[in-house]
Amino acid sequence: MNTENGKRQTENEIICQDDDHPREHCGIFGIYGHPDAARLTYFGLYALQHRGQESCGIITADGSRVHQHRGLGLVPEVFDQQILERLPGHLAIGHVRYSTTGSTLLINAQPFVVQHGGRTLAIGHNGNLTNAREVRCRLEEGGSIFQSSMDTEIIVHLMAHHRGASVVESLTNALEHLKGSYSLVLATADQVIAARDPLGFRPLVLGQLNGSWVAASETCALDLVEADYLREVEPGEIVVMDAAGLHSHKPFAPAPPQRCIFEFIYFARPDSQIFGKSVYQVRKRLGAALAREHPLQGDMVMPFPDSGTYAAIGYAAATGIPFEMGMIRNHYVGRTFIQPSQTMRDFSVRVKLNPVKELLKGRRVIVIEDSIIRGTTTRSRVKSLREAGAREVSMLVSCPPHRFPCYYGIDFSSKGELIAAQQETERIRDFLGLDYLGYLSLEGMVAATEMERATFCLSCFSGDYPVPLGAAFSKTCFEEDLCAPGPWEGPPVVCEMQGQKGKRGKG
Ligand code: SF4
């Protein structure tokens, strides 16, 4: 049974879930040439935890042997001191996952490891392959047997078709068959490889730490391990890190990049630099752009923490209206909690964000949000502000309405999930219980990045998709098993590393 703001997990527990923001996708990290590679990867994943909270894993290698540990849960839940000590080696890759294809199963945790032709290969992927189903069907017709329901596994199957080639050659050949978004880290026994799709949808950066090389989704991971930022992995670039240093390969024809603009608005950490720009500064400029487009009268500007905070700072600075924290976030609330009694209305809203009544009473409040996906959580929060005494509640959103699904690695892949795909702004305003609702224009959003419009993917706002979609693409398309003559339910698989049972995905 679903509640308005929390999905009921058991009879007595509620999952504390914000339905008005897309869930993050995945974070990747890799390091070559450090004696404590596993520990640094642990810290790198810790910094990237906001990009995926369902599962995580670390693969290490010492030149000859590969070691691995993966599990369901947050990085500190899956790893401890003893586990890290069982992961020796001078190279490592790691992954935090929120599933954009495939369900939350241990078998779908990454990095994904295979052995083929005497070679062990591990891979971690951030993104979505939009022609995954067609390619997987072709591979299955040719006899391939898949272990997981992740699109990522297709990459290693395609690589296996080029036995004898170097890892870069077989990876290049595999990627030539694939469409969509991917930032990748791969590890063999003696190499770490970072690769980014030719359109560069998702971020990937390189750093250096006392002679060792680091790759990470965002610079906040470099900061935590004290690595110096070098540069982005360029769209279409494959970077090899090994005993001979760092080598760049650019096997694909250059194409105009299509960077995900929503990384700036919501996904990336504000202390990161992505696509060469400070996320914090871009968000402040988004707030200033909102002030130019929607100069409202009000007594205070506030975010629903932590979303919208930096755009709210920018809006307050541009208008001179005081910035206040009208709602306080409980930083210790877990992902689930015991169900309260029936008399405790809107418990799942208040347990996470509690209004400051003394600030709000009789005031005209301007809330700055970074996005509204479904609208249900926002509606409860607006109601909570009114109950705390706010006289007027207006809301400004630091991007245009999300009217189209994302197929490039973000979890809103159907129009039915998007309130702005169903309703005009006035209807959304009324549904949310607002006095005023305004969105930033597409032009205002792009200008705040101080980058060229043509370098961005804007598909979820415009409906123009730079990469065509494969047939019947969906998050769980492999579990629907359309390639096979009939559905196959695999037996439960025990993962020896973790001792947990994970049910094998169909197909
Ligand atoms: S569709 Fe939207 S969320 Fe998806 S990659 Fe493009 S800009 Fe990012």
Short mmCIF file of C-alpha atoms and ligand atoms in Angstrom, two decimals:
data_model
loop_
_atom_site.label_atom_id
_atom_site.label_comp_id
_atom_site.label_asym_id
_atom_site.label_seq_id
_atom_site.Cartn_x
_atom_site.Cartn_y
_atom_site.Cartn_z
CA MET A 1 0.00 0.00 0.00
CA ASN A 2 1.32 3.48 -0.85
CA THR A 3 0.98 6.45 1.46
CA GLU A 4 1.11 9.99 0.12
CA ASN A 5 4.76 10.50 0.90
CA GLY A 6 6.09 7.17 1.92
CA LYS A 7 5.73 3.73 0.46
CA ARG A 8 4.73 1.22 3.09
CA GLN A 9 7.36 -1.48 3.35
CA THR A 10 5.89 -3.78 5.99
CA GLU A 11 2.86 -3.39 8.19
CA ASN A 12 4.89 -1.34 10.65
CA GLU A 13 7.45 0.43 8.51
CA ILE A 14 7.37 3.27 6.02
CA ILE A 15 10.04 3.97 3.47
CA CYS A 16 10.84 7.66 3.76
CA GLN A 17 10.71 8.52 0.09
CA ASP A 18 10.59 11.86 -1.69
CA ASP A 19 8.45 11.30 -4.77
CA ASP A 20 9.03 14.76 -6.19
CA HIS A 21 12.64 14.30 -7.15
CA PRO A 22 14.11 11.80 -9.53
CA ARG A 23 16.22 9.22 -7.79
CA GLU A 24 19.92 9.57 -8.57
CA HIS A 25 21.44 7.14 -10.99
CA CYS A 26 24.95 5.80 -10.35
CA GLY A 27 28.40 6.93 -9.26
CA ILE A 28 31.73 5.44 -10.35
CA PHE A 29 35.27 5.67 -9.04
CA GLY A 30 38.60 4.14 -10.12
CA ILE A 31 42.20 4.41 -8.95
CA TYR A 32 45.48 3.02 -10.30
CA GLY A 33 48.86 2.90 -8.58
CA HIS A 34 48.08 3.31 -4.89
CA PRO A 35 48.95 0.75 -2.17
CA ASP A 36 45.67 1.50 -0.36
CA ALA A 37 43.44 1.44 -3.44
CA ALA A 38 40.46 -0.28 -1.73
CA ARG A 39 40.30 2.26 1.12
CA LEU A 40 40.54 5.24 -1.22
CA THR A 41 37.79 3.76 -3.40
CA TYR A 42 35.66 3.36 -0.26
CA PHE A 43 36.09 7.08 0.45
CA GLY A 44 35.45 7.94 -3.19
CA LEU A 45 32.18 6.01 -3.10
CA TYR A 46 31.31 7.63 0.21
CA ALA A 47 31.57 11.04 -1.49
CA LEU A 48 29.41 9.79 -4.38
CA GLN A 49 26.73 8.18 -2.20
CA HIS A 50 24.15 10.78 -3.33
CA ARG A 51 24.28 9.21 -6.82
CA GLY A 52 23.06 5.78 -5.69
CA GLN A 53 21.92 4.24 -2.43
CA GLU A 54 20.64 0.79 -3.41
CA SER A 55 23.89 -1.16 -3.72
CA CYS A 56 27.63 -0.70 -3.98
CA GLY A 57 30.80 -2.63 -4.65
CA ILE A 58 34.58 -2.48 -4.90
CA ILE A 59 36.88 -4.58 -7.10
CA THR A 60 40.65 -4.56 -6.48
CA ALA A 61 43.60 -6.19 -8.25
CA ASP A 62 47.31 -6.59 -7.53
CA GLY A 63 48.61 -7.34 -11.03
CA SER A 64 47.62 -10.99 -11.02
CA ARG A 65 44.58 -11.61 -8.80
CA VAL A 66 41.23 -9.81 -8.65
CA HIS A 67 39.28 -9.42 -5.38
CA GLN A 68 35.71 -8.22 -5.00
CA HIS A 69 32.99 -7.32 -2.53
CA ARG A 70 29.50 -6.08 -3.32
CA GLY A 71 26.32 -5.71 -1.31
CA LEU A 72 22.89 -4.10 -1.01
CA GLY A 73 22.80 -0.88 1.01
CA LEU A 74 24.86 2.22 1.67
CA VAL A 75 28.67 2.24 1.46
CA PRO A 76 29.25 2.16 5.27
CA GLU A 77 26.64 -0.61 5.61
CA VAL A 78 28.30 -2.84 3.01
CA PHE A 79 32.00 -2.22 3.89
CA ASP A 80 33.91 -2.30 7.16
CA GLN A 81 37.57 -2.40 8.14
CA GLN A 82 37.87 -6.18 7.87
CA ILE A 83 36.26 -6.32 4.44
CA LEU A 84 38.57 -3.59 3.13
CA GLU A 85 41.58 -5.55 4.44
CA ARG A 86 40.46 -8.50 2.33
CA LEU A 87 40.68 -6.33 -0.82
CA PRO A 88 44.43 -5.97 -1.50
CA GLY A 89 45.94 -4.42 -4.60
CA HIS A 90 47.25 -1.23 -6.12
CA LEU A 91 44.25 -0.69 -8.38
CA ALA A 92 40.52 -0.59 -7.71
CA ILE A 93 37.20 0.42 -9.18
CA GLY A 94 33.96 1.04 -7.30
CA HIS A 95 30.30 1.73 -7.98
CA VAL A 96 27.24 3.04 -6.12
CA ARG A 97 23.98 2.16 -7.78
CA TYR A 98 20.46 3.33 -8.12
CA SER A 99 18.91 1.05 -10.73
CA THR A 100 17.96 2.68 -14.01
CA THR A 101 17.73 -0.72 -15.67
CA GLY A 102 17.25 -3.90 -13.68
CA SER A 103 15.79 -4.32 -10.20
CA THR A 104 17.42 -3.97 -6.80
CA LEU A 105 19.03 -7.39 -6.53
CA LEU A 106 22.48 -8.36 -5.36
CA ILE A 107 23.16 -9.95 -8.74
CA ASN A 108 22.63 -6.48 -10.25
CA ALA A 109 25.11 -4.79 -7.89
CA GLN A 110 28.20 -3.45 -9.63
CA PRO A 111 31.07 -3.53 -10.50
CA PHE A 112 30.08 -6.51 -12.61
CA VAL A 113 32.86 -9.12 -12.90
CA VAL A 114 33.39 -11.74 -15.63
CA GLN A 115 36.13 -14.14 -16.61
CA HIS A 116 36.69 -14.91 -20.24
CA GLY A 117 39.61 -16.24 -22.25
CA GLY A 118 41.84 -16.31 -19.17
CA ARG A 119 41.17 -12.64 -18.45
CA THR A 120 39.17 -11.17 -15.56
CA LEU A 121 37.27 -8.01 -16.34
CA ALA A 122 35.22 -5.79 -14.00
CA ILE A 123 32.97 -2.94 -15.10
CA GLY A 124 30.99 -0.15 -13.42
CA HIS A 125 28.49 1.89 -15.46
CA ASN A 126 26.62 5.18 -15.04
CA GLY A 127 24.00 5.71 -17.74
CA ASN A 128 21.51 3.81 -19.88
CA LEU A 129 22.04 1.95 -23.15
CA THR A 130 19.01 2.81 -25.25
CA ASN A 131 19.43 -0.06 -27.76
CA ALA A 132 20.22 -2.59 -25.03
CA ARG A 133 17.24 -4.81 -25.66
CA GLU A 134 17.92 -5.31 -29.36
CA VAL A 135 21.62 -6.01 -28.77
CA ARG A 136 20.86 -8.40 -25.93
CA CYS A 137 18.32 -10.29 -28.02
CA ARG A 138 20.89 -10.67 -30.79
CA LEU A 139 23.49 -11.90 -28.32
CA GLU A 140 21.06 -14.40 -26.78
CA GLU A 141 20.14 -15.70 -30.22
CA GLY A 142 23.87 -16.27 -30.71
CA GLY A 143 24.08 -18.33 -27.52
CA SER A 144 25.06 -15.76 -24.89
CA ILE A 145 23.78 -16.51 -21.37
CA PHE A 146 23.24 -13.43 -19.21
CA GLN A 147 23.62 -13.46 -15.42
CA SER A 148 21.86 -10.18 -14.61
CA SER A 149 19.08 -7.90 -15.80
CA MET A 150 21.46 -4.94 -16.27
CA ASP A 151 22.23 -3.32 -19.60
CA THR A 152 25.87 -3.08 -18.42
CA GLU A 153 26.39 -6.81 -18.89
CA ILE A 154 25.92 -6.40 -22.64
CA ILE A 155 29.21 -4.48 -22.82
CA VAL A 156 31.26 -7.39 -21.48
CA HIS A 157 29.45 -9.88 -23.74
CA LEU A 158 30.29 -7.76 -26.77
CA MET A 159 33.90 -7.46 -25.58
CA ALA A 160 34.13 -11.25 -25.30
CA HIS A 161 33.59 -11.48 -29.07
CA HIS A 162 37.08 -10.02 -29.53
CA ARG A 163 39.30 -12.52 -27.76
CA GLY A 164 42.93 -11.85 -28.28
CA ALA A 165 42.46 -8.14 -28.88
CA SER A 166 43.68 -5.63 -26.30
CA VAL A 167 41.15 -4.48 -23.72
CA VAL A 168 40.92 -1.08 -25.43
CA GLU A 169 40.34 -2.69 -28.85
CA SER A 170 37.64 -5.02 -27.56
CA LEU A 171 36.02 -2.18 -25.56
CA THR A 172 36.06 0.12 -28.60
CA ASN A 173 34.49 -2.58 -30.71
CA ALA A 174 31.78 -3.21 -28.08
CA LEU A 175 30.96 0.48 -27.69
CA GLU A 176 30.58 0.88 -31.47
CA HIS A 177 27.46 -1.33 -31.22
CA LEU A 178 25.88 0.63 -28.37
CA LYS A 179 23.75 3.75 -28.20
CA GLY A 180 22.75 5.87 -25.23
CA SER A 181 24.66 7.16 -22.24
CA TYR A 182 27.63 5.63 -20.47
CA SER A 183 30.40 6.76 -18.22
CA LEU A 184 32.41 3.63 -17.38
CA VAL A 185 35.23 2.40 -15.20
CA LEU A 186 36.75 -0.99 -16.02
CA ALA A 187 39.48 -2.99 -14.29
CA THR A 188 41.63 -5.92 -15.36
CA ALA A 189 44.34 -7.48 -13.18
CA ASP A 190 46.75 -4.70 -14.18
CA GLN A 191 44.82 -1.81 -15.71
CA VAL A 192 42.07 0.68 -14.89
CA ILE A 193 40.14 2.14 -17.81
CA ALA A 194 37.72 5.10 -17.84
CA ALA A 195 35.43 5.74 -20.82
CA ARG A 196 32.68 8.19 -21.69
CA ASP A 197 30.07 7.99 -24.46
CA PRO A 198 30.66 10.14 -27.56
CA LEU A 199 27.93 12.62 -26.52
CA GLY A 200 29.19 12.88 -22.92
CA PHE A 201 25.77 12.70 -21.22
CA ARG A 202 27.09 11.86 -17.75
CA PRO A 203 30.11 13.47 -16.07
CA LEU A 204 33.48 11.77 -15.54
CA VAL A 205 36.67 13.45 -14.31
CA LEU A 206 40.33 12.55 -13.92
CA GLY A 207 42.62 13.35 -11.00
CA GLN A 208 46.10 12.63 -9.74
CA LEU A 209 47.24 11.70 -6.24
CA ASN A 210 50.97 11.41 -5.50
CA GLY A 211 51.68 9.64 -8.78
CA SER A 212 48.51 7.52 -8.82
CA TRP A 213 45.64 8.16 -11.25
CA VAL A 214 42.01 8.61 -10.25
CA ALA A 215 38.73 8.68 -12.22
CA ALA A 216 35.41 9.69 -10.62
CA SER A 217 31.89 10.80 -11.51
CA GLU A 218 32.35 14.09 -9.69
CA THR A 219 35.21 16.17 -8.30
CA CYS A 220 33.82 15.91 -4.73
CA ALA A 221 35.24 12.34 -4.74
CA LEU A 222 38.67 13.65 -5.78
CA ASP A 223 38.50 16.22 -2.97
CA LEU A 224 37.82 13.61 -0.28
CA VAL A 225 40.82 11.46 -1.27
CA GLU A 226 42.96 14.63 -1.71
CA ALA A 227 43.53 14.05 -5.42
CA ASP A 228 44.19 17.03 -7.69
CA TYR A 229 41.66 17.62 -10.45
CA LEU A 230 43.27 17.18 -13.88
CA ARG A 231 40.45 17.39 -16.42
CA GLU A 232 37.22 15.79 -17.69
CA VAL A 233 37.35 12.50 -19.55
CA GLU A 234 36.28 13.92 -22.90
CA PRO A 235 33.13 12.67 -24.66
CA GLY A 236 34.12 9.61 -26.70
CA GLU A 237 37.48 9.25 -24.92
CA ILE A 238 38.90 6.02 -23.47
CA VAL A 239 41.62 6.59 -20.85
CA VAL A 240 43.89 3.72 -19.81
CA MET A 241 45.77 3.88 -16.47
CA ASP A 242 48.53 1.30 -16.00
CA ALA A 243 52.22 0.85 -15.17
CA ALA A 244 53.16 2.93 -18.22
CA GLY A 245 51.10 5.92 -17.04
CA LEU A 246 47.95 7.43 -18.48
CA HIS A 247 47.09 6.97 -22.18
CA SER A 248 44.23 8.56 -24.07
CA HIS A 249 42.40 6.92 -26.99
CA LYS A 250 39.80 8.71 -29.10
CA PRO A 251 38.41 6.04 -31.40
CA PHE A 252 35.06 7.67 -32.23
CA ALA A 253 34.27 10.48 -34.66
CA PRO A 254 33.80 13.75 -32.74
CA ALA A 255 30.14 14.73 -32.22
CA PRO A 256 28.46 17.75 -30.59
CA PRO A 257 28.24 16.91 -26.86
CA GLN A 258 24.87 16.41 -25.14
CA ARG A 259 25.70 16.91 -21.47
CA CYS A 260 22.86 16.32 -19.00
CA ILE A 261 21.87 19.82 -17.83
CA PHE A 262 19.94 18.29 -14.93
CA GLU A 263 23.27 17.35 -13.31
CA PHE A 264 23.70 21.09 -12.63
CA ILE A 265 20.15 21.60 -11.39
CA TYR A 266 19.70 18.62 -9.10
CA PHE A 267 21.97 15.57 -9.31
CA ALA A 268 25.54 16.64 -8.75
CA ARG A 269 26.80 17.71 -5.34
CA PRO A 270 27.04 21.50 -4.99
CA ASP A 271 30.71 21.24 -3.99
CA SER A 272 31.53 19.45 -7.27
CA GLN A 273 32.75 20.87 -10.50
CA ILE A 274 31.18 19.14 -13.49
CA PHE A 275 31.53 19.84 -17.21
CA GLY A 276 34.20 22.33 -16.10
CA LYS A 277 31.83 24.50 -14.00
CA SER A 278 31.12 24.89 -10.27
CA VAL A 279 27.71 23.36 -9.49
CA TYR A 280 27.25 25.76 -6.55
CA GLN A 281 27.81 28.84 -8.72
CA VAL A 282 25.50 27.57 -11.49
CA ARG A 283 22.73 26.95 -8.93
CA LYS A 284 23.14 30.46 -7.50
CA ARG A 285 22.87 31.88 -11.02
CA LEU A 286 19.71 29.81 -11.59
CA GLY A 287 18.23 31.59 -8.55
CA ALA A 288 19.30 34.99 -9.88
CA ALA A 289 17.69 34.14 -13.24
CA LEU A 290 14.45 33.23 -11.43
CA ALA A 291 14.57 36.66 -9.74
CA ARG A 292 14.75 38.36 -13.15
CA GLU A 293 11.92 36.28 -14.62
CA HIS A 294 9.67 36.16 -11.51
CA PRO A 295 10.31 39.26 -9.29
CA LEU A 296 7.79 38.44 -6.53
CA GLN A 297 6.88 40.42 -3.41
CA GLY A 298 7.51 38.39 -0.28
CA ASP A 299 8.79 38.44 3.31
CA MET A 300 11.19 35.52 3.09
CA VAL A 301 12.83 33.15 0.60
CA MET A 302 13.32 29.52 1.63
CA PRO A 303 14.17 26.12 0.18
CA PHE A 304 12.79 22.73 1.10
CA PRO A 305 16.21 21.58 2.33
CA ASP A 306 18.35 20.39 0.74
CA SER A 307 16.78 20.79 -2.69
CA GLY A 308 16.68 24.33 -4.03
CA THR A 309 18.97 25.71 -1.29
CA TYR A 310 21.63 27.27 -3.55
CA ALA A 311 19.11 28.66 -6.06
CA ALA A 312 17.24 30.15 -3.06
CA ILE A 313 20.48 31.85 -1.93
CA GLY A 314 20.82 33.28 -5.45
CA TYR A 315 17.19 34.46 -5.53
CA ALA A 316 17.48 36.12 -2.10
CA ALA A 317 20.74 37.85 -3.04
CA ALA A 318 19.26 39.17 -6.30
CA THR A 319 15.98 40.43 -4.77
CA GLY A 320 17.14 41.50 -1.30
CA ILE A 321 14.38 39.40 0.30
CA PRO A 322 15.78 37.66 3.41
CA PHE A 323 16.83 34.01 3.05
CA GLU A 324 15.47 31.89 5.91
CA MET A 325 15.37 28.19 6.70
CA GLY A 326 11.60 27.94 7.14
CA MET A 327 11.80 24.15 7.41
CA ILE A 328 14.45 22.21 9.29
CA ARG A 329 15.63 18.87 8.05
CA ASN A 330 16.21 15.95 10.41
CA HIS A 331 19.59 14.69 9.17
CA TYR A 332 19.33 11.50 11.13
CA VAL A 333 16.10 10.17 9.68
CA GLY A 334 16.75 6.75 8.17
CA ARG A 335 15.29 5.36 5.04
CA THR A 336 12.64 3.48 7.00
CA PHE A 337 10.96 4.09 10.32
CA ILE A 338 8.27 2.55 12.48
CA GLN A 339 4.76 3.46 11.47
CA PRO A 340 3.20 6.03 13.83
CA SER A 341 -0.34 5.88 15.17
CA GLN A 342 -3.20 6.83 12.86
CA THR A 343 -3.71 10.12 14.69
CA MET A 344 -0.27 11.46 13.64
CA ARG A 345 -1.21 13.12 10.35
CA ASP A 346 1.47 13.81 7.70
CA PHE A 347 4.03 12.07 9.90
CA SER A 348 6.30 11.08 7.01
CA VAL A 349 6.52 14.75 5.90
CA ARG A 350 7.24 16.17 9.35
CA VAL A 351 9.71 13.49 10.38
CA LYS A 352 12.01 14.68 7.60
CA LEU A 353 11.20 18.42 7.38
CA ASN A 354 9.63 20.34 10.25
CA PRO A 355 8.38 23.94 9.75
CA VAL A 356 9.67 26.72 12.02
CA LYS A 357 6.30 28.17 13.10
CA GLU A 358 7.72 31.39 14.59
CA LEU A 359 9.34 32.27 11.26
CA LEU A 360 6.39 31.41 9.07
CA LYS A 361 3.42 32.83 10.97
CA GLY A 362 1.72 35.61 8.96
CA ARG A 363 4.57 35.76 6.40
CA ARG A 364 4.53 35.75 2.60
CA VAL A 365 6.81 32.85 1.78
CA ILE A 366 8.65 32.25 -1.52
CA VAL A 367 9.83 28.65 -1.78
CA ILE A 368 12.56 27.86 -4.32
CA GLU A 369 12.54 24.28 -5.61
CA ASP A 370 14.87 22.59 -8.09
CA SER A 371 12.22 20.42 -9.74
CA ILE A 372 8.72 19.01 -9.39
CA ILE A 373 8.38 15.50 -10.79
CA ARG A 374 5.17 13.94 -9.42
CA GLY A 375 4.00 16.70 -7.06
CA THR A 376 2.72 14.62 -4.15
CA THR A 377 5.52 15.37 -1.67
CA THR A 378 5.55 19.07 -2.59
CA ARG A 379 1.82 19.26 -1.95
CA SER A 380 2.23 17.87 1.58
CA ARG A 381 5.07 20.29 2.32
CA VAL A 382 3.05 23.30 1.14
CA LYS A 383 0.17 22.16 3.35
CA SER A 384 2.61 21.94 6.25
CA LEU A 385 3.75 25.56 5.66
CA ARG A 386 0.15 26.78 5.66
CA GLU A 387 -0.64 24.88 8.86
CA ALA A 388 2.40 26.57 10.42
CA GLY A 389 0.75 29.95 9.69
CA ALA A 390 2.25 31.13 6.36
CA ARG A 391 -0.03 33.84 4.90
CA GLU A 392 0.99 33.27 1.26
CA VAL A 393 3.02 30.46 -0.29
CA SER A 394 4.56 30.97 -3.74
CA MET A 395 6.90 28.54 -5.43
CA LEU A 396 9.55 29.11 -8.08
CA VAL A 397 11.26 26.19 -9.81
CA SER A 398 14.85 26.58 -11.04
CA CYS A 399 14.22 24.75 -14.34
CA PRO A 400 11.37 24.52 -16.90
CA PRO A 401 8.53 21.99 -16.40
CA HIS A 402 9.56 18.34 -16.86
CA ARG A 403 7.16 17.29 -19.63
CA PHE A 404 9.11 14.40 -21.20
CA PRO A 405 10.75 11.25 -19.84
CA CYS A 406 14.51 10.74 -19.58
CA TYR A 407 16.01 7.67 -21.25
CA TYR A 408 19.64 8.49 -20.57
CA GLY A 409 20.11 7.32 -17.01
CA ILE A 410 17.57 9.14 -14.85
CA ASP A 411 14.62 7.45 -13.22
CA PHE A 412 11.63 9.12 -14.77
CA SER A 413 11.14 7.08 -17.88
CA SER A 414 7.39 7.45 -18.44
CA LYS A 415 5.22 10.50 -19.05
CA GLY A 416 2.67 9.23 -16.53
CA GLU A 417 5.14 9.97 -13.70
CA LEU A 418 5.44 13.66 -14.65
CA ILE A 419 2.79 16.05 -13.36
CA ALA A 420 3.80 18.72 -15.92
CA ALA A 421 3.19 16.24 -18.75
CA GLN A 422 -0.44 15.96 -17.63
CA GLN A 423 -1.34 19.46 -16.38
CA GLU A 424 -0.84 23.12 -17.23
CA THR A 425 0.97 25.33 -14.70
CA GLU A 426 -2.27 26.82 -13.25
CA ARG A 427 -3.66 23.34 -12.54
CA ILE A 428 -0.40 22.26 -10.94
CA ARG A 429 -0.44 25.44 -8.80
CA ASP A 430 -3.94 24.60 -7.58
CA PHE A 431 -3.07 20.94 -6.97
CA LEU A 432 -0.06 21.97 -4.89
CA GLY A 433 -2.11 24.52 -2.92
CA LEU A 434 0.06 27.49 -3.96
CA ASP A 435 -0.75 31.17 -4.45
CA TYR A 436 1.76 31.39 -7.31
CA LEU A 437 3.85 28.88 -9.27
CA GLY A 438 6.55 29.92 -11.74
CA TYR A 439 9.18 27.96 -13.65
CA LEU A 440 12.49 29.20 -15.05
CA SER A 441 12.54 29.44 -18.84
CA LEU A 442 14.72 27.11 -20.93
CA GLU A 443 16.76 30.13 -22.06
CA GLY A 444 17.22 31.34 -18.48
CA MET A 445 18.33 27.88 -17.34
CA VAL A 446 20.90 27.48 -20.12
CA ALA A 447 22.24 31.04 -19.67
CA ALA A 448 22.88 30.33 -15.96
CA THR A 449 25.36 27.59 -16.92
CA GLU A 450 27.40 30.08 -18.99
CA MET A 451 27.80 27.28 -21.57
CA GLU A 452 26.52 26.86 -25.12
CA ARG A 453 22.94 25.60 -25.46
CA ALA A 454 23.98 23.20 -28.24
CA THR A 455 26.28 21.32 -25.81
CA PHE A 456 23.39 20.19 -23.57
CA CYS A 457 20.81 17.45 -23.55
CA LEU A 458 17.49 19.21 -22.85
CA SER A 459 15.23 16.30 -23.80
CA CYS A 460 13.15 16.10 -20.61
CA PHE A 461 12.16 19.75 -21.16
CA SER A 462 11.98 19.90 -24.96
CA GLY A 463 11.06 16.37 -26.06
CA ASP A 464 13.89 16.41 -28.64
CA TYR A 465 15.92 13.24 -28.12
CA PRO A 466 19.50 13.28 -29.45
CA VAL A 467 19.79 9.47 -29.41
CA PRO A 468 16.88 7.43 -30.75
CA LEU A 469 15.34 4.88 -28.41
CA GLY A 470 15.46 1.17 -28.97
CA ALA A 471 12.19 -0.76 -29.15
CA ALA A 472 10.21 -0.97 -25.90
CA PHE A 473 13.00 0.39 -23.72
CA SER A 474 12.17 0.39 -20.00
CA LYS A 475 13.94 0.06 -16.66
CA THR A 476 13.03 -3.61 -16.31
CA CYS A 477 12.93 -4.50 -20.01
CA PHE A 478 15.30 -7.44 -19.56
CA GLU A 479 13.24 -8.86 -16.75
CA GLU A 480 10.23 -8.85 -19.08
CA ASP A 481 12.28 -11.28 -21.15
CA LEU A 482 10.85 -10.54 -24.57
CA CYS A 483 13.82 -12.22 -26.27
CA ALA A 484 13.07 -15.65 -24.88
CA PRO A 485 10.26 -17.97 -26.01
CA GLY A 486 8.76 -17.95 -22.51
CA PRO A 487 9.48 -16.46 -19.08
CA TRP A 488 12.14 -18.22 -17.07
CA GLU A 489 12.32 -18.01 -13.30
CA GLY A 490 15.86 -18.73 -12.22
CA PRO A 491 16.67 -20.40 -8.91
CA PRO A 492 17.85 -18.24 -6.01
CA VAL A 493 21.57 -17.57 -6.26
CA VAL A 494 23.76 -17.41 -3.17
CA CYS A 495 26.48 -14.81 -3.47
CA GLU A 496 29.46 -16.35 -1.70
CA MET A 497 31.11 -12.98 -1.15
CA GLN A 498 28.28 -11.68 0.95
CA GLY A 499 26.37 -14.79 1.94
CA GLN A 500 23.14 -13.11 0.88
CA LYS A 501 20.55 -14.60 -1.38
CA GLY A 502 19.81 -12.62 -4.50
CA LYS A 503 17.17 -13.78 -6.91
CA ARG A 504 18.43 -14.02 -10.44
CA GLY A 505 16.70 -11.72 -12.89
CA LYS A 506 14.80 -13.33 -15.72
CA GLY A 507 16.66 -13.84 -18.95
S1 SF4 B 1 16.61 13.95 -20.58
FE1 SF4 B 1 16.93 15.46 -18.89
S2 SF4 B 1 17.63 14.24 -17.13
FE2 SF4 B 1 17.86 12.96 -18.99
S3 SF4 B 1 19.98 13.26 -19.69
FE3 SF4 B 1 18.71 14.76 -20.80
S4 SF4 B 1 18.72 16.63 -19.50
FE4 SF4 B 1 19.47 14.91 -18.25
#
